Amino acid sequence: MANKREDYISWDEYFMGVAILSGQRSKDPNTQVGCCIVSQDNKILSMGYNGLPTGCSDEEFPWNREGEDPLETKYVYTVHSELNAILNYRGGSLEGAKLYVSLFPCNECAKAIIQSGIKEVIYDCNKYKGTPSVAASMRMFDAAGVKYHPYKRTGRKIEIEL
Ligand SMILES: O=c1[nH]c(=O)n([C@H]2C[C@H](O)[C@@H](COP(=O)(O)O)O2)cc1CO
Ligand SMILES: [Zn+2]
């Protein structure tokens, strides 16, 4: 009798892998963020990445980080991966769900995460640690009882030929 395969990926690797892969769809030249929302019983409910709203052309809108005119920067237009994943969900309630994201959520996404009923955030990178936005997210998560912890990288490399 054959034994069970042993080198399968863990739930955490699976969901963070899906989040990171989703981020590969992003057109942002500087930061690509991906997100995967999962039910308490480990079913994927939604995914998202940072990008422009529907109808706003990736070719016509700016991707600049800086500029005298805020209307010529990406910041006023992009939808963050977490908000996209929340808004992409068409199935009803996200109460009690978990959210895997490749970058620690900003304060605006934290509000949406809390209000949608998500109870746990697992993040990979935290490159904006120490900024007011991240501090505000943590304060709101703590107050609202949303757990957050970093994803523990396993070092597993997965090559996919597409
Ligand atoms: O939680 C987040 N989710 C998310 O999707 N983003 C997106 C918005 C921007 O497109 C990009 C951040 O750009 P930059 O690192 O160049 O400032 O990442 C940014 C954050 C946190 O800053
Ligand atoms: Zn955000």
PDB file of C-alpha atoms and ligand atoms in Angstrom:
ATOM      1  CA  MET A   1       0.000   0.000   0.000  1.00  0.00           C
ATOM      2  CA  ALA A   2       1.354   3.453  -0.890  1.00  0.00           C
ATOM      3  CA  ASN A   3       2.076   5.907   1.907  1.00  0.00           C
ATOM      4  CA  LYS A   4       0.666   9.411   2.009  1.00  0.00           C
ATOM      5  CA  ARG A   5       2.775  12.057   0.284  1.00  0.00           C
ATOM      6  CA  GLU A   6       4.627  14.006   3.008  1.00  0.00           C
ATOM      7  CA  ASP A   7       5.989  17.128   1.316  1.00  0.00           C
ATOM      8  CA  TYR A   8       2.652  18.816   0.715  1.00  0.00           C
ATOM      9  CA  ILE A   9       2.381  22.519   1.585  1.00  0.00           C
ATOM     10  CA  SER A  10       0.858  23.597   4.910  1.00  0.00           C
ATOM     11  CA  TRP A  11      -2.343  25.652   5.170  1.00  0.00           C
ATOM     12  CA  ASP A  12      -0.287  28.746   5.999  1.00  0.00           C
ATOM     13  CA  GLU A  13       2.039  28.206   3.028  1.00  0.00           C
ATOM     14  CA  TYR A  14      -0.975  27.626   0.790  1.00  0.00           C
ATOM     15  CA  PHE A  15      -2.840  30.796   1.790  1.00  0.00           C
ATOM     16  CA  MET A  16       0.199  33.066   1.926  1.00  0.00           C
ATOM     17  CA  GLY A  17       1.287  31.564  -1.393  1.00  0.00           C
ATOM     18  CA  VAL A  18      -2.087  32.463  -2.905  1.00  0.00           C
ATOM     19  CA  ALA A  19      -1.807  35.980  -1.436  1.00  0.00           C
ATOM     20  CA  ILE A  20       1.681  36.493  -2.886  1.00  0.00           C
ATOM     21  CA  LEU A  21       0.658  35.042  -6.255  1.00  0.00           C
ATOM     22  CA  SER A  22      -2.353  37.418  -6.344  1.00  0.00           C
ATOM     23  CA  GLY A  23       0.056  40.304  -5.750  1.00  0.00           C
ATOM     24  CA  GLN A  24       1.841  39.359  -8.950  1.00  0.00           C
ATOM     25  CA  ARG A  25      -1.179  40.770 -10.825  1.00  0.00           C
ATOM     26  CA  SER A  26      -0.441  44.255  -9.471  1.00  0.00           C
ATOM     27  CA  LYS A  27       0.660  46.961 -11.921  1.00  0.00           C
ATOM     28  CA  ASP A  28       2.243  49.046  -9.143  1.00  0.00           C
ATOM     29  CA  PRO A  29       5.935  49.347 -10.068  1.00  0.00           C
ATOM     30  CA  ASN A  30       7.039  49.825  -6.454  1.00  0.00           C
ATOM     31  CA  THR A  31       4.925  47.644  -4.157  1.00  0.00           C
ATOM     32  CA  GLN A  32       2.869  44.625  -5.139  1.00  0.00           C
ATOM     33  CA  VAL A  33       0.483  43.475  -2.417  1.00  0.00           C
ATOM     34  CA  GLY A  34      -1.723  40.391  -2.451  1.00  0.00           C
ATOM     35  CA  CYS A  35      -4.401  39.182  -0.087  1.00  0.00           C
ATOM     36  CA  CYS A  36      -6.336  35.970   0.505  1.00  0.00           C
ATOM     37  CA  ILE A  37      -9.373  35.724   2.817  1.00  0.00           C
ATOM     38  CA  VAL A  38     -10.072  32.331   4.332  1.00  0.00           C
ATOM     39  CA  SER A  39     -12.964  30.920   6.368  1.00  0.00           C
ATOM     40  CA  GLN A  40     -12.453  29.431   9.822  1.00  0.00           C
ATOM     41  CA  ASP A  41     -12.562  25.980   8.212  1.00  0.00           C
ATOM     42  CA  ASN A  42      -9.817  26.846   5.709  1.00  0.00           C
ATOM     43  CA  LYS A  43     -11.851  27.539   2.594  1.00  0.00           C
ATOM     44  CA  ILE A  44     -10.704  30.410   0.376  1.00  0.00           C
ATOM     45  CA  LEU A  45     -13.433  33.048   0.230  1.00  0.00           C
ATOM     46  CA  SER A  46     -11.785  35.859  -1.697  1.00  0.00           C
ATOM     47  CA  MET A  47      -8.557  37.289  -3.095  1.00  0.00           C
ATOM     48  CA  GLY A  48      -7.299  40.695  -4.113  1.00  0.00           C
ATOM     49  CA  TYR A  49      -4.302  42.804  -5.074  1.00  0.00           C
ATOM     50  CA  ASN A  50      -3.567  46.517  -5.189  1.00  0.00           C
ATOM     51  CA  GLY A  51      -4.816  48.198  -8.307  1.00  0.00           C
ATOM     52  CA  LEU A  52      -7.062  50.786  -9.838  1.00  0.00           C
ATOM     53  CA  PRO A  53     -10.855  50.675  -9.609  1.00  0.00           C
ATOM     54  CA  THR A  54     -12.755  49.092 -12.476  1.00  0.00           C
ATOM     55  CA  GLY A  55     -12.848  51.372 -15.492  1.00  0.00           C
ATOM     56  CA  CYS A  56      -9.725  53.323 -14.513  1.00  0.00           C
ATOM     57  CA  SER A  57      -7.084  52.443 -17.064  1.00  0.00           C
ATOM     58  CA  ASP A  58      -3.702  51.154 -15.847  1.00  0.00           C
ATOM     59  CA  GLU A  59      -2.219  52.947 -18.829  1.00  0.00           C
ATOM     60  CA  GLU A  60      -3.853  56.330 -18.257  1.00  0.00           C
ATOM     61  CA  PHE A  61      -3.706  56.762 -14.482  1.00  0.00           C
ATOM     62  CA  PRO A  62      -0.404  57.670 -12.793  1.00  0.00           C
ATOM     63  CA  TRP A  63       1.837  55.236 -10.907  1.00  0.00           C
ATOM     64  CA  ASN A  64       4.082  57.952  -9.414  1.00  0.00           C
ATOM     65  CA  ARG A  65       4.846  57.943  -5.694  1.00  0.00           C
ATOM     66  CA  GLU A  66       5.684  61.630  -5.575  1.00  0.00           C
ATOM     67  CA  GLY A  67       4.738  64.808  -7.359  1.00  0.00           C
ATOM     68  CA  GLU A  68       3.662  68.330  -6.662  1.00  0.00           C
ATOM     69  CA  ASP A  69       0.158  67.509  -7.744  1.00  0.00           C
ATOM     70  CA  PRO A  70      -1.380  64.741  -5.619  1.00  0.00           C
ATOM     71  CA  LEU A  71      -3.699  64.004  -8.527  1.00  0.00           C
ATOM     72  CA  GLU A  72      -0.647  62.829 -10.452  1.00  0.00           C
ATOM     73  CA  THR A  73       0.271  60.214  -7.811  1.00  0.00           C
ATOM     74  CA  LYS A  74      -1.063  56.683  -7.442  1.00  0.00           C
ATOM     75  CA  TYR A  75      -2.136  57.178  -3.835  1.00  0.00           C
ATOM     76  CA  VAL A  76      -5.417  58.891  -4.536  1.00  0.00           C
ATOM     77  CA  TYR A  77      -6.539  56.167  -6.964  1.00  0.00           C
ATOM     78  CA  THR A  78      -5.309  52.716  -5.919  1.00  0.00           C
ATOM     79  CA  VAL A  79      -7.524  50.246  -4.103  1.00  0.00           C
ATOM     80  CA  HIS A  80      -5.483  48.286  -1.578  1.00  0.00           C
ATOM     81  CA  SER A  81      -5.308  44.507  -1.836  1.00  0.00           C
ATOM     82  CA  GLU A  82      -7.176  43.947   1.435  1.00  0.00           C
ATOM     83  CA  LEU A  83     -10.042  46.243   0.499  1.00  0.00           C
ATOM     84  CA  ASN A  84     -10.217  44.665  -2.963  1.00  0.00           C
ATOM     85  CA  ALA A  85     -10.397  41.197  -1.400  1.00  0.00           C
ATOM     86  CA  ILE A  86     -13.167  42.328   0.964  1.00  0.00           C
ATOM     87  CA  LEU A  87     -15.105  44.028  -1.843  1.00  0.00           C
ATOM     88  CA  ASN A  88     -14.560  41.105  -4.241  1.00  0.00           C
ATOM     89  CA  TYR A  89     -16.372  38.767  -1.846  1.00  0.00           C
ATOM     90  CA  ARG A  90     -19.876  38.150  -3.090  1.00  0.00           C
ATOM     91  CA  GLY A  91     -20.909  35.410  -0.684  1.00  0.00           C
ATOM     92  CA  GLY A  92     -22.360  37.313   2.274  1.00  0.00           C
ATOM     93  CA  SER A  93     -20.617  37.679   5.625  1.00  0.00           C
ATOM     94  CA  LEU A  94     -16.878  37.539   6.355  1.00  0.00           C
ATOM     95  CA  GLU A  95     -17.581  37.236  10.096  1.00  0.00           C
ATOM     96  CA  GLY A  96     -14.855  35.201  11.792  1.00  0.00           C
ATOM     97  CA  ALA A  97     -12.681  34.926   8.663  1.00  0.00           C
ATOM     98  CA  LYS A  98      -8.874  35.083   8.498  1.00  0.00           C
ATOM     99  CA  LEU A  99      -6.973  37.405   6.178  1.00  0.00           C
ATOM    100  CA  TYR A 100      -3.550  36.572   4.739  1.00  0.00           C
ATOM    101  CA  VAL A 101      -1.737  39.557   3.273  1.00  0.00           C
ATOM    102  CA  SER A 102       1.779  40.096   1.974  1.00  0.00           C
ATOM    103  CA  LEU A 103       2.101  43.550   3.649  1.00  0.00           C
ATOM    104  CA  PHE A 104       0.831  44.711   7.039  1.00  0.00           C
ATOM    105  CA  PRO A 105      -2.524  46.498   6.521  1.00  0.00           C
ATOM    106  CA  CYS A 106      -2.706  50.286   6.528  1.00  0.00           C
ATOM    107  CA  ASN A 107      -5.143  52.099   8.833  1.00  0.00           C
ATOM    108  CA  GLU A 108      -7.818  52.409   6.151  1.00  0.00           C
ATOM    109  CA  CYS A 109      -7.724  48.687   5.402  1.00  0.00           C
ATOM    110  CA  ALA A 110      -7.684  47.974   9.148  1.00  0.00           C
ATOM    111  CA  LYS A 111     -11.018  49.785   9.439  1.00  0.00           C
ATOM    112  CA  ALA A 112     -12.511  47.737   6.613  1.00  0.00           C
ATOM    113  CA  ILE A 113     -11.092  44.505   8.082  1.00  0.00           C
ATOM    114  CA  ILE A 114     -12.631  45.231  11.484  1.00  0.00           C
ATOM    115  CA  GLN A 115     -15.978  46.325  10.072  1.00  0.00           C
ATOM    116  CA  SER A 116     -16.282  43.258   7.846  1.00  0.00           C
ATOM    117  CA  GLY A 117     -15.940  40.936  10.864  1.00  0.00           C
ATOM    118  CA  ILE A 118     -12.524  39.467  10.010  1.00  0.00           C
ATOM    119  CA  LYS A 119     -10.936  38.272  13.251  1.00  0.00           C
ATOM    120  CA  GLU A 120      -7.363  37.338  12.351  1.00  0.00           C
ATOM    121  CA  VAL A 121      -4.670  38.891  10.148  1.00  0.00           C
ATOM    122  CA  ILE A 122      -1.568  37.003   9.057  1.00  0.00           C
ATOM    123  CA  TYR A 123       0.956  39.255   7.320  1.00  0.00           C
ATOM    124  CA  ASP A 124       4.310  38.702   5.655  1.00  0.00           C
ATOM    125  CA  CYS A 125       6.304  41.921   5.153  1.00  0.00           C
ATOM    126  CA  ASN A 126       5.961  44.907   7.505  1.00  0.00           C
ATOM    127  CA  LYS A 127       8.146  47.423   5.686  1.00  0.00           C
ATOM    128  CA  TYR A 128       6.130  50.409   6.967  1.00  0.00           C
ATOM    129  CA  LYS A 129       6.480  49.358  10.600  1.00  0.00           C
ATOM    130  CA  GLY A 130       6.776  52.407  12.859  1.00  0.00           C
ATOM    131  CA  THR A 131       4.660  54.672  10.649  1.00  0.00           C
ATOM    132  CA  PRO A 132       1.504  56.313  12.076  1.00  0.00           C
ATOM    133  CA  SER A 133      -0.596  54.231   9.678  1.00  0.00           C
ATOM    134  CA  VAL A 134       0.708  50.903  11.003  1.00  0.00           C
ATOM    135  CA  ALA A 135       0.535  52.139  14.608  1.00  0.00           C
ATOM    136  CA  ALA A 136      -3.099  53.165  14.064  1.00  0.00           C
ATOM    137  CA  SER A 137      -3.904  49.757  12.556  1.00  0.00           C
ATOM    138  CA  MET A 138      -2.424  47.988  15.578  1.00  0.00           C
ATOM    139  CA  ARG A 139      -4.292  50.216  18.000  1.00  0.00           C
ATOM    140  CA  MET A 140      -7.592  49.564  16.218  1.00  0.00           C
ATOM    141  CA  PHE A 141      -6.963  45.805  15.891  1.00  0.00           C
ATOM    142  CA  ASP A 142      -6.114  45.609  19.611  1.00  0.00           C
ATOM    143  CA  ALA A 143      -9.224  47.548  20.584  1.00  0.00           C
ATOM    144  CA  ALA A 144     -11.474  45.511  18.284  1.00  0.00           C
ATOM    145  CA  GLY A 145     -10.027  42.119  19.261  1.00  0.00           C
ATOM    146  CA  VAL A 146      -8.584  41.345  15.822  1.00  0.00           C
ATOM    147  CA  LYS A 147      -5.543  39.087  16.264  1.00  0.00           C
ATOM    148  CA  TYR A 148      -2.529  39.749  14.055  1.00  0.00           C
ATOM    149  CA  HIS A 149       0.739  37.911  13.721  1.00  0.00           C
ATOM    150  CA  PRO A 150       3.534  37.592  11.195  1.00  0.00           C
ATOM    151  CA  TYR A 151       3.604  34.674   8.803  1.00  0.00           C
ATOM    152  CA  LYS A 152       6.468  32.323   9.699  1.00  0.00           C
ATOM    153  CA  ARG A 153       8.451  31.783   6.526  1.00  0.00           C
ATOM    154  CA  THR A 154       9.472  28.194   5.973  1.00  0.00           C
ATOM    155  CA  GLY A 155      12.015  28.828   3.252  1.00  0.00           C
ATOM    156  CA  ARG A 156      10.187  26.478   0.905  1.00  0.00           C
ATOM    157  CA  LYS A 157      10.681  27.439  -2.720  1.00  0.00           C
ATOM    158  CA  ILE A 158       7.990  26.577  -5.230  1.00  0.00           C
ATOM    159  CA  GLU A 159       8.640  26.795  -8.933  1.00  0.00           C
ATOM    160  CA  ILE A 160       5.616  26.867 -11.203  1.00  0.00           C
ATOM    161  CA  GLU A 161       6.001  26.725 -14.949  1.00  0.00           C
ATOM    162  CA  LEU A 162       3.215  28.698 -16.549  1.00  0.00           C
TER     163      LEU A 162
HETATM  164  O1  LIG B   1      -1.868  47.527   3.270  1.00  0.00           O
HETATM  165  C1  LIG B   1      -1.560  47.918   2.126  1.00  0.00           C
HETATM  166  N1  LIG B   1      -2.136  47.356   1.022  1.00  0.00           N
HETATM  167  C2  LIG B   1      -1.857  47.759  -0.239  1.00  0.00           C
HETATM  168  O2  LIG B   1      -2.408  47.214  -1.190  1.00  0.00           O
HETATM  169  N2  LIG B   1      -0.964  48.793  -0.412  1.00  0.00           N
HETATM  170  C3  LIG B   1      -0.641  49.231  -1.762  1.00  0.00           C
HETATM  171  C4  LIG B   1      -1.033  50.623  -2.112  1.00  0.00           C
HETATM  172  C5  LIG B   1       0.022  51.022  -3.105  1.00  0.00           C
HETATM  173  O3  LIG B   1      -0.337  50.558  -4.421  1.00  0.00           O
HETATM  174  C6  LIG B   1       1.238  50.273  -2.623  1.00  0.00           C
HETATM  175  C7  LIG B   1       2.143  51.064  -1.712  1.00  0.00           C
HETATM  176  O4  LIG B   1       2.996  51.812  -2.498  1.00  0.00           O
HETATM  177  P1  LIG B   1       4.400  52.374  -1.992  1.00  0.00           P
HETATM  178  O5  LIG B   1       5.080  51.266  -1.178  1.00  0.00           O
HETATM  179  O6  LIG B   1       5.140  52.721  -3.236  1.00  0.00           O
HETATM  180  O7  LIG B   1       4.075  53.571  -1.121  1.00  0.00           O
HETATM  181  O8  LIG B   1       0.763  49.166  -1.906  1.00  0.00           O
HETATM  182  C8  LIG B   1      -0.370  49.380   0.648  1.00  0.00           C
HETATM  183  C9  LIG B   1      -0.614  48.962   1.924  1.00  0.00           C
HETATM  184  C10 LIG B   1       0.018  49.512   3.129  1.00  0.00           C
HETATM  185  O9  LIG B   1       0.749  50.609   2.905  1.00  0.00           O
HETATM  186 ZN    ZN B   2      -4.512  49.550   2.992  1.00  0.00          ZN
END
